[in-house]
Coordinates of C-alpha atoms in Angstrom, one line a residue:
X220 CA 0.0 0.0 0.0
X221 CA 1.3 3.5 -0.9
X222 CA 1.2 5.5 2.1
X223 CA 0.0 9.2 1.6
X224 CA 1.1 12.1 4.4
X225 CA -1.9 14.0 5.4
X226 CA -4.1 15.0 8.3
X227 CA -7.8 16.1 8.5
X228 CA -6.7 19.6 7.9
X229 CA -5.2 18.2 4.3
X230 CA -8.6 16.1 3.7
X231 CA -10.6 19.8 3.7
X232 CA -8.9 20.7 1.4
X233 CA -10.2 17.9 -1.0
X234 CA -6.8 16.5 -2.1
X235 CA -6.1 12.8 -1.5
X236 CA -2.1 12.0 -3.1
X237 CA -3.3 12.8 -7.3
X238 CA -7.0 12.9 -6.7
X239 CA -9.1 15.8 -6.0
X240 CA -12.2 14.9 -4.1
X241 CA -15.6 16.4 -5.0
X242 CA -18.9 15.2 -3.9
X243 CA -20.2 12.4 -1.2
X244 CA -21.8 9.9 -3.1
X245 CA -22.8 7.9 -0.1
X246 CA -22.7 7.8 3.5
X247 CA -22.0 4.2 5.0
X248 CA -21.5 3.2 8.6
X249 CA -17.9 2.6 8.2
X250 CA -17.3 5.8 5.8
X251 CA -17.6 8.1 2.6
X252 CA -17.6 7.7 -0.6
X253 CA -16.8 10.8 -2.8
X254 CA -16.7 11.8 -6.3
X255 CA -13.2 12.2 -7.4
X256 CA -10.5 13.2 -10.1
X257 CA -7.0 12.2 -11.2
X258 CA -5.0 15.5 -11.2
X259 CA -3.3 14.8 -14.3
X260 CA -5.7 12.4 -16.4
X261 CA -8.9 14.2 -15.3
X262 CA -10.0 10.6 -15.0
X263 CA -13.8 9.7 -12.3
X264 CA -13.3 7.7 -9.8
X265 CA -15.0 7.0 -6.6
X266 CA -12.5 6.9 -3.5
X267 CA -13.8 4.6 -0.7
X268 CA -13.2 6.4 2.8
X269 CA -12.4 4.4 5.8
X270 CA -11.8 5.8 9.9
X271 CA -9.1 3.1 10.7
X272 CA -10.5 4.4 14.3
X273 CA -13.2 1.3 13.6
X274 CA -10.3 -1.3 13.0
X275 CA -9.4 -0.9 16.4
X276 CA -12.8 -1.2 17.7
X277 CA -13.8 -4.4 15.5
X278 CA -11.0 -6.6 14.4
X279 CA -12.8 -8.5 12.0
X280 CA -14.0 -5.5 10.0
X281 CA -9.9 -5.1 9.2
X282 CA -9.8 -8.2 8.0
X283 CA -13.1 -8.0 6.0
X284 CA -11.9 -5.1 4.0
X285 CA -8.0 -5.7 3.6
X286 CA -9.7 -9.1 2.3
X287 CA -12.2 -7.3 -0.1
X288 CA -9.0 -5.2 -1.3
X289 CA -7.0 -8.8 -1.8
X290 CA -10.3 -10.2 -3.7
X291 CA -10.7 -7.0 -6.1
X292 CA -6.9 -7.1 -7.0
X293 CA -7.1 -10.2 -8.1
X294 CA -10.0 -9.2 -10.9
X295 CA -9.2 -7.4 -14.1
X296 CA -12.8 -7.8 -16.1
X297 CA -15.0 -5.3 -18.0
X298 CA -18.3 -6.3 -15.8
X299 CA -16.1 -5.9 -12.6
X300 CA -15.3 -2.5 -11.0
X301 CA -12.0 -2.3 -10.6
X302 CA -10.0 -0.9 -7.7
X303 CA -6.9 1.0 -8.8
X304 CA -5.5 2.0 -5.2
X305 CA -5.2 1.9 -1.7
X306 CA -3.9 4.7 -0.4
X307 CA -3.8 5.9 3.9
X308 CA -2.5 7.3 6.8
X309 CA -2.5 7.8 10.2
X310 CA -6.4 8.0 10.1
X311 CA -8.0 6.9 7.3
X312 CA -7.8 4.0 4.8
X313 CA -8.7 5.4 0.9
X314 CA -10.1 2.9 -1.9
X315 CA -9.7 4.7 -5.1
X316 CA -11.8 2.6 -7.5
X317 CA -14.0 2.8 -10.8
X318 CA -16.6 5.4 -10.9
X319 CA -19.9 4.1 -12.1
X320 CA -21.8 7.1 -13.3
X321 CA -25.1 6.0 -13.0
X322 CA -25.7 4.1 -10.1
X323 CA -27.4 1.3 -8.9
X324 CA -29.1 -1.4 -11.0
X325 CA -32.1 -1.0 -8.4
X326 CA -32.8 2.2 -9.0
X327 CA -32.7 1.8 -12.9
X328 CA -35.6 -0.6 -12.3
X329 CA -37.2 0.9 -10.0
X330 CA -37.7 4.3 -12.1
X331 CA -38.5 1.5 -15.4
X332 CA -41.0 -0.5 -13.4
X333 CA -39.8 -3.8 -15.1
X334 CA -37.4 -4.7 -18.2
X335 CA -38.4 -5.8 -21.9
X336 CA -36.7 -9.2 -22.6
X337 CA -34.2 -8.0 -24.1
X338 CA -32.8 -5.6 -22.0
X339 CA -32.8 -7.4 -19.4
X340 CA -31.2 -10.7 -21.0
X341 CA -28.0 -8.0 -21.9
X342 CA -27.5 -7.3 -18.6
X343 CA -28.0 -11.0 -17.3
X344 CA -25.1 -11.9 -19.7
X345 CA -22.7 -8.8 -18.6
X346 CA -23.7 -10.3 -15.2
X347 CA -22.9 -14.0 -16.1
X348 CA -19.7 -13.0 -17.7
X349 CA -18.9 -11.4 -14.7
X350 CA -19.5 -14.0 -12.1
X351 CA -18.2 -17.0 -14.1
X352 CA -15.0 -14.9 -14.4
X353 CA -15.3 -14.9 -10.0
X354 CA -15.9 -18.5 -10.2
X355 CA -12.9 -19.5 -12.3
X356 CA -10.2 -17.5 -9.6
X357 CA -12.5 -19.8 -7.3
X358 CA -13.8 -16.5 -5.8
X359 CA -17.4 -16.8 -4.7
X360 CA -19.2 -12.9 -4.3
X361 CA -22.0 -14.3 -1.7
X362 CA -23.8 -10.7 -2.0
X363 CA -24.9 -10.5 -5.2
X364 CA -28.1 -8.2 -5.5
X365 CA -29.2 -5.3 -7.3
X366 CA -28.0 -3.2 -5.2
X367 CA -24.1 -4.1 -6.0
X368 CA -24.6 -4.1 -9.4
X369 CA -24.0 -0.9 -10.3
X370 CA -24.0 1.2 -14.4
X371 CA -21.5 3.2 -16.0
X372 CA -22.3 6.0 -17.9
X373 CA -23.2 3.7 -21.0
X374 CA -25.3 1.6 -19.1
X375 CA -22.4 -1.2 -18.8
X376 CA -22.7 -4.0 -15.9
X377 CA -19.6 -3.6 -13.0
X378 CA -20.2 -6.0 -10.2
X379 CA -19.5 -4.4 -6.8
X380 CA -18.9 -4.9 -3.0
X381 CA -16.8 -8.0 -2.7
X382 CA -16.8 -7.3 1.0
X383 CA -18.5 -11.1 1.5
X384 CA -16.4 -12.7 -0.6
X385 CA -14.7 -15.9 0.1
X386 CA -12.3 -18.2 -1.5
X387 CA -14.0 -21.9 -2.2
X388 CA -10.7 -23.6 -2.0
X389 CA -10.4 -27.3 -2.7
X390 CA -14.5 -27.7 -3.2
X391 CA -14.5 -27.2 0.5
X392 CA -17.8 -25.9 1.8
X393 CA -18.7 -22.4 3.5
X394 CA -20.2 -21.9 6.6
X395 CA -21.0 -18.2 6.9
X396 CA -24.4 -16.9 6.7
X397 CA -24.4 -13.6 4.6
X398 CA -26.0 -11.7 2.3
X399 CA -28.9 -10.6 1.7
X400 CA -32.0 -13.2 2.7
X401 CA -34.0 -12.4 0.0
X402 CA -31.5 -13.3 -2.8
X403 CA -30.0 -16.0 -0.4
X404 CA -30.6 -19.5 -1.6
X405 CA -32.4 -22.3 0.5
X406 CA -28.5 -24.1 1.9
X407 CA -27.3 -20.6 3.1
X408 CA -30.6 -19.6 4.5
X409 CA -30.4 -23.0 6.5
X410 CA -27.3 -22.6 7.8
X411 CA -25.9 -25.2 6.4
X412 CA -22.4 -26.1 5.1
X413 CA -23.2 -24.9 1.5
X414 CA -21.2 -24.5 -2.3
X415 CA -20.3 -20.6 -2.4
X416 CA -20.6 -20.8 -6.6
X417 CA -23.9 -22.2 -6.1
X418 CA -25.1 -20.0 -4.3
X419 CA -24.6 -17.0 -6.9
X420 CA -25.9 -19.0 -9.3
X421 CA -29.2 -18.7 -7.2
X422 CA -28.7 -15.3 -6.5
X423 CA -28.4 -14.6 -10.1
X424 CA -31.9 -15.9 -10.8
X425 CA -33.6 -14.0 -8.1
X426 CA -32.1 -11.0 -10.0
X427 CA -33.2 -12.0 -13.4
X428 CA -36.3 -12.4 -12.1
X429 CA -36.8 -9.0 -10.2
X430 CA -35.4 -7.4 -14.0
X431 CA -38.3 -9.2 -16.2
X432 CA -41.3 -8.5 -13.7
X433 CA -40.1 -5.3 -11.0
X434 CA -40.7 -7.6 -7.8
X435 CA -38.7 -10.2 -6.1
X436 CA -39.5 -14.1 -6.5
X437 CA -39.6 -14.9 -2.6
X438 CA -41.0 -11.7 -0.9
X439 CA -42.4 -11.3 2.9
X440 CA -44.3 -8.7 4.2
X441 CA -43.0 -7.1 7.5
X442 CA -39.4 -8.9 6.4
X443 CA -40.4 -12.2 8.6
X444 CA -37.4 -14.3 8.3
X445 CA -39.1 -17.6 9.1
X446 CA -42.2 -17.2 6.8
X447 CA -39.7 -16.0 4.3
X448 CA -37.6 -19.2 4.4
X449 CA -41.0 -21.5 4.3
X450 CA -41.9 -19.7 1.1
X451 CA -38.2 -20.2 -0.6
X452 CA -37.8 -24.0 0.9
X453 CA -41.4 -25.3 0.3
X454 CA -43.6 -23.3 -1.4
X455 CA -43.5 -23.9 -5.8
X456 CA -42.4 -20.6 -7.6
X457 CA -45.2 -18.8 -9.7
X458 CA -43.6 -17.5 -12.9
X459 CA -46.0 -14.7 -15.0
X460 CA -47.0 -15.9 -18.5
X461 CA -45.6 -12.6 -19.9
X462 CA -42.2 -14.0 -19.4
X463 CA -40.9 -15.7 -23.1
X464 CA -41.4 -19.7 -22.5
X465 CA -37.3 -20.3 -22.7
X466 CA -37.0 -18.0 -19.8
X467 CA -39.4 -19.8 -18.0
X468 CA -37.5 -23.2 -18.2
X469 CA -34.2 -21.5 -17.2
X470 CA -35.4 -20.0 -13.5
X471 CA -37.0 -23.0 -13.1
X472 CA -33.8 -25.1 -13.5
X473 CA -31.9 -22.2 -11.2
X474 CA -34.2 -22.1 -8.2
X475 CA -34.3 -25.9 -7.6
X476 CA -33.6 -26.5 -4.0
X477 CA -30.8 -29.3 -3.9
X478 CA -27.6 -27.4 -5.3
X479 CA -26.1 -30.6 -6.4
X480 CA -29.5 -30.2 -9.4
X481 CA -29.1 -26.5 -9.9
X482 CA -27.9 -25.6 -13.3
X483 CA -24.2 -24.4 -13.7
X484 CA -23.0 -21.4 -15.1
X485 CA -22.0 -23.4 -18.3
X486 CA -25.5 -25.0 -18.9
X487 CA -26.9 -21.2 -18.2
X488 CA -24.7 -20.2 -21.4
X489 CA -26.0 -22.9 -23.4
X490 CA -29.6 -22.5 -22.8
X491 CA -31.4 -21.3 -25.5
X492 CA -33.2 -18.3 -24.4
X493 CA -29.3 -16.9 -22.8
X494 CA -28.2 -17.9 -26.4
X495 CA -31.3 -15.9 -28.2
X496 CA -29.0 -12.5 -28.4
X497 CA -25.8 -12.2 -29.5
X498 CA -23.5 -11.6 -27.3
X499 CA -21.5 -8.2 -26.3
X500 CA -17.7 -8.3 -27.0
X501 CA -17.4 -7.8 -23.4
X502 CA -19.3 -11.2 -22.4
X503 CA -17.9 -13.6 -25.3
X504 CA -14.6 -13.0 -24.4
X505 CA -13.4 -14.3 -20.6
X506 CA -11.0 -11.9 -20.3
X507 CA -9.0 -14.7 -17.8
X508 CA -5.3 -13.8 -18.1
X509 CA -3.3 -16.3 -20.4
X510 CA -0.3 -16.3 -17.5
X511 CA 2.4 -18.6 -19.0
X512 CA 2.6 -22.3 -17.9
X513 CA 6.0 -21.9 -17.0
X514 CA 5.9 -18.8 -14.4
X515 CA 3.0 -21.2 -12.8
X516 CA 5.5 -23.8 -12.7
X517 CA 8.4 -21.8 -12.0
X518 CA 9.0 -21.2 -7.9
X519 CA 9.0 -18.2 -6.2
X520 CA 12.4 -17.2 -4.5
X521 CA 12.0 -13.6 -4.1
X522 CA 8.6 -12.8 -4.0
X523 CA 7.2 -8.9 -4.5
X524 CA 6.1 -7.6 -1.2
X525 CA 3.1 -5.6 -2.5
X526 CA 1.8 -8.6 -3.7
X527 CA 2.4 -10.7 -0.8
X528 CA 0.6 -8.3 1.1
X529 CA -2.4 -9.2 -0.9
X530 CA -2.2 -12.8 -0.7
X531 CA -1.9 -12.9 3.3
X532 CA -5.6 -11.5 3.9
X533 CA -7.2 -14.8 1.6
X534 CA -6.2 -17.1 4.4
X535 CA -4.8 -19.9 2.4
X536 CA -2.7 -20.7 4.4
X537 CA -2.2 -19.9 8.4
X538 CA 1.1 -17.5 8.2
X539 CA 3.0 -15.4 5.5
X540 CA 6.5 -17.5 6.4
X541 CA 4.5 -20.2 5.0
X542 CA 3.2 -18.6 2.1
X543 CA 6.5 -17.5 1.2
X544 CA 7.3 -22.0 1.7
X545 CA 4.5 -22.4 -0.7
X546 CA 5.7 -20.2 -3.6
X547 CA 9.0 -21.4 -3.1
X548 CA 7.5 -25.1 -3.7
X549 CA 8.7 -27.2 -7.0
X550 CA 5.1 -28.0 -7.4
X551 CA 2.8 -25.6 -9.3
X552 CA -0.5 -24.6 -6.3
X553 CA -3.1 -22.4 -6.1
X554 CA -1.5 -20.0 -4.2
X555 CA 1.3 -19.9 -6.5
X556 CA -1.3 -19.6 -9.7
X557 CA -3.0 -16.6 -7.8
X558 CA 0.7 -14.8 -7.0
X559 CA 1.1 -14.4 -10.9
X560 CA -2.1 -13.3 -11.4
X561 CA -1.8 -10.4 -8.9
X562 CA 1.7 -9.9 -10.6
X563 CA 0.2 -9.5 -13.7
X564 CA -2.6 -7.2 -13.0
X565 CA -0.2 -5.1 -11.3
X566 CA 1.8 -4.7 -14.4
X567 CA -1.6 -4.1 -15.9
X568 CA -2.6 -1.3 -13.7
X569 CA 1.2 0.4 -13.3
X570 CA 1.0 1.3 -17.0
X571 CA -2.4 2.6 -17.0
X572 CA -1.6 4.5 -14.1
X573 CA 1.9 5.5 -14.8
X574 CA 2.4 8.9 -15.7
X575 CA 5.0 8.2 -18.1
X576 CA 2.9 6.7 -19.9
X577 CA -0.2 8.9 -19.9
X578 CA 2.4 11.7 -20.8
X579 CA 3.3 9.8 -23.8
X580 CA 0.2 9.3 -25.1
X581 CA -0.9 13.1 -25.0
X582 CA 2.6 13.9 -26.7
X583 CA 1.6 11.3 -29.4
X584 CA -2.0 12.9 -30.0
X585 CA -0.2 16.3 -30.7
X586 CA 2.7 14.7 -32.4
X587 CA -0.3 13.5 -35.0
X588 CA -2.2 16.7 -35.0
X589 CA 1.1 18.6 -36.0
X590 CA 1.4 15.6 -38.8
X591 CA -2.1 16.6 -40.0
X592 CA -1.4 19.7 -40.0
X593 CA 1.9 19.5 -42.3
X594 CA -0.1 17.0 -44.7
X595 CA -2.7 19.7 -44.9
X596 CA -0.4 22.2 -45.7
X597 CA 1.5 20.0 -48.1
X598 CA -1.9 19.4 -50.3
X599 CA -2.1 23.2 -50.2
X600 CA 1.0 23.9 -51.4
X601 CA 0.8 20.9 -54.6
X602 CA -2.7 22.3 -55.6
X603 CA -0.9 25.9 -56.3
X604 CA 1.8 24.0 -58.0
X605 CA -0.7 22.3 -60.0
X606 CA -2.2 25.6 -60.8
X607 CA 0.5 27.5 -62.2
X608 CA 1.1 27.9 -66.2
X609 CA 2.0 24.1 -67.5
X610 CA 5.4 24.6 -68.4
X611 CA 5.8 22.3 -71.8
X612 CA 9.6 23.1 -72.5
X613 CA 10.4 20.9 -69.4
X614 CA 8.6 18.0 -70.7
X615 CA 6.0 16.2 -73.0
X616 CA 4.1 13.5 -71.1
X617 CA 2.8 11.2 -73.6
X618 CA 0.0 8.8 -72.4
X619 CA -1.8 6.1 -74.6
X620 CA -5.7 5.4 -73.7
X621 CA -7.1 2.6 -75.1
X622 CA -10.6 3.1 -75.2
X623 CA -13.5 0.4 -75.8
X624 CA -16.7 0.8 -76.6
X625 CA -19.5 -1.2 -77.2
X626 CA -22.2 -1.0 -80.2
X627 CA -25.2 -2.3 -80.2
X628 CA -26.6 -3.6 -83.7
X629 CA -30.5 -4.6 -83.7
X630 CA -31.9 -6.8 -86.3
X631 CA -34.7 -9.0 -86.7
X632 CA -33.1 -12.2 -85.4
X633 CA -32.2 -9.9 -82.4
X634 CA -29.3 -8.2 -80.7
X635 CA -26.1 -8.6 -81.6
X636 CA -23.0 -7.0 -79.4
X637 CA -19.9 -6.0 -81.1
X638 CA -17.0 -4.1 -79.2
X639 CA -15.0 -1.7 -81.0
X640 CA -11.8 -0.4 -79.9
X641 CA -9.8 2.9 -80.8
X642 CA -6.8 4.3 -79.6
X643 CA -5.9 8.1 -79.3
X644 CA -2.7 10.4 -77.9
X645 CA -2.9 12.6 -75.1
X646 CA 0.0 14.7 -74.6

């Protein structure tokens, strides 16, 4: 973590290391988040704004954030907001990550009542691409609702708030109760020992269902927690008629209560209604990283301490002397696989936050402006050439056209075609 020197006096004056902070976006019960702007790029971002007075206070909310940090560094995917950096001091702790200009997916619906088909089968791909990208980094988000799925300004999908996420390590099962209840399926509303993937994969129906009719599937008045866990455990879903027959099939093979039957991420794909509009750029590519067998296979002697920093708050394994042990293994691992990744990305997000490299680029765009401008001025200077007295005592060009043409003779048994050619000198 970069570590920026400044005090509350700094803060009022709305200047965080490069960003300038403008307005509060939200109010949370750990912090801020405010509006801000790179000083050189003029680039939006939202900066995350954290009293590390509450770290003290509750330890496990330190390690629920640095972990949220770990889990978003590890992502680099056009339907994931991005974090770009972490930057404190003595008394706060400063997420700077992707601005998405126009909010939350819940409101959008909420102001459109409910979805055509669709619209709202774009943004259940963008969100599929998203989460199958989670799932593959074995990254489960455990939250996932319409309230942290969030729009950019060209109404883009960018799934946020990884603050509930958990590793699902060796197919082991979770244990934690969290999210929301109403997009919780029927294992984690149960407390049992439950598959994080599967999970979302339920999660992600309750939200393409709340897209295609404005309301939630499983819904209690007065928020009762035991009538709402009857109605999601035993009572049969009631789909409209209004939604398209395909659709129909595909909830009903999400919401099925045993997770071993639900339908996977690649069967969702496949299904024919998901399949009925072509996909975005964005959502056929899976934008995993193709990190070279052999730096997966290769050990770790010297390991980057930024990125072991990182690692250490996913827990894989109880201590960072033993993390270090692990990359140093000969065997390839998980831990080692996730390393590169987050050396990678960093690479990734150096150079488009380097300086260097944004200075080149604006020198380029006036480097080719000036080049436009000589060409223009070239052009000008070859049509006043061209317009000046021919000068024949220089030279004769002599040029010889072949020209065809083609007569048409009309008789009584019909048309007949016959081409005629001639020749002339042009000098």
């Amino acid at each position: 973590m970069n570590t920026v020197s400044t005090d509350d006096r700094y803060l009022h004056k709305k200047f965080i290391g490069p960003y300038i902070l403008k307005k509060t976006l939200g109010i949370g019960a750990i912090g801020k988040v405010k509006l801000a702007y790179h000083s050189k790029t003029n680039k939006k971002v939202s900066v995350k704004i954290i009293r590390k007075i509450l770290f003290s206070k509750k330890p496990d909310l330190k390690i629920k954030i640095h972990r949220e940090i770990s889990v978003m560094k590890l992502m680099f995917h056009p339907h994931i907001i991005k974090i770009f950096d972490v930057l404190e001091d003595s008394t706060y702790l400063f997420l700077v990550i992707e601005y998405a200009s126009h909010g939350e997916l819940f409101n959008y619906l909420v102001k459109k009542g409910q979805l055509h088909n669709r619209e709202a089968l774009c943004f259940f791909q963008q969100i599929v691409s998203g989460i199958e990208y989670c799932h593959r980094y074995r990254i489960c988000h455990r939250d996932l609702k319409l309230e942290n799925i969030l729009l950019d300004k060209i109404q883009t999908i960018k799934i946020a708030d990884f603050g509930m996420a958990s590793l699902n390590v060796s197919n082991e099962l979770l244990k934690t109760f969290c999210g929301s209840p109403h997009y919780a399926s029927p294992e984690v509303f149960s407390n049992e020992p439950y598959d994080g993937m599967k999970a979302d994969i339920w999660s992600c129906g309750v939200i393409l269902y709340a897209l295609l009719t404005g309301k939630l599937p499983f819904d209690e008045e007065n928020d009762n927690m035991k009538r709402l866990f009857n109605k999601i455990r035993f009572e049969s879903l009631s789909i409209p008629d209004t939604i398209f027959p395909e659709c129909k099939d595909l909830l009903l093979s999400i919401f099925i209560i045993d997770p071993s039957k639900r339908i996977t991420l690649f069967k969702i794909k496949t299904s024919l209604w998901y399949k009925s509009l072509p996909l975005r750029r964005t959502c056929r590519n899976n934008f995993l990283e193709n990190i070279h067998v052999t730096t997966i296979q290769n050990p770790v002697f010297i390991p980057d301490p930024d990125i072991i920093k990182f690692l250490v708050p996913l827990r894989l394994v109880s201590d960072q002397s033993v993390l270090i042990k692990v990359l140093c293994a000969k065997e390839p691992n998980l831990v080692r696989i996730l390393y590169r990744q987050l050396e990678w990305r960093k690479m990734k997000m150096d150079s488009l936050q380097n300086d260097i490299i944004y200075k080149a680029i604006k020198r380029r765009k006036k480097l080719l402006k000036k080049k436009v401008y000589i060409k223009k001025k070239e052009i000008h200077s070859k049509i006043e050439i061209w317009k000046q007295p021919y000068k024949f005592k220089n030279y004769v060009v002599v040029k010889l056209l072949i020209k065809i043409t083609i007569s048409f003779f009309f008789s009584l048994d019909g048309i007949t075609l016959c081409p005629l050619t001639s020749c002339c000198f042009i000098t």
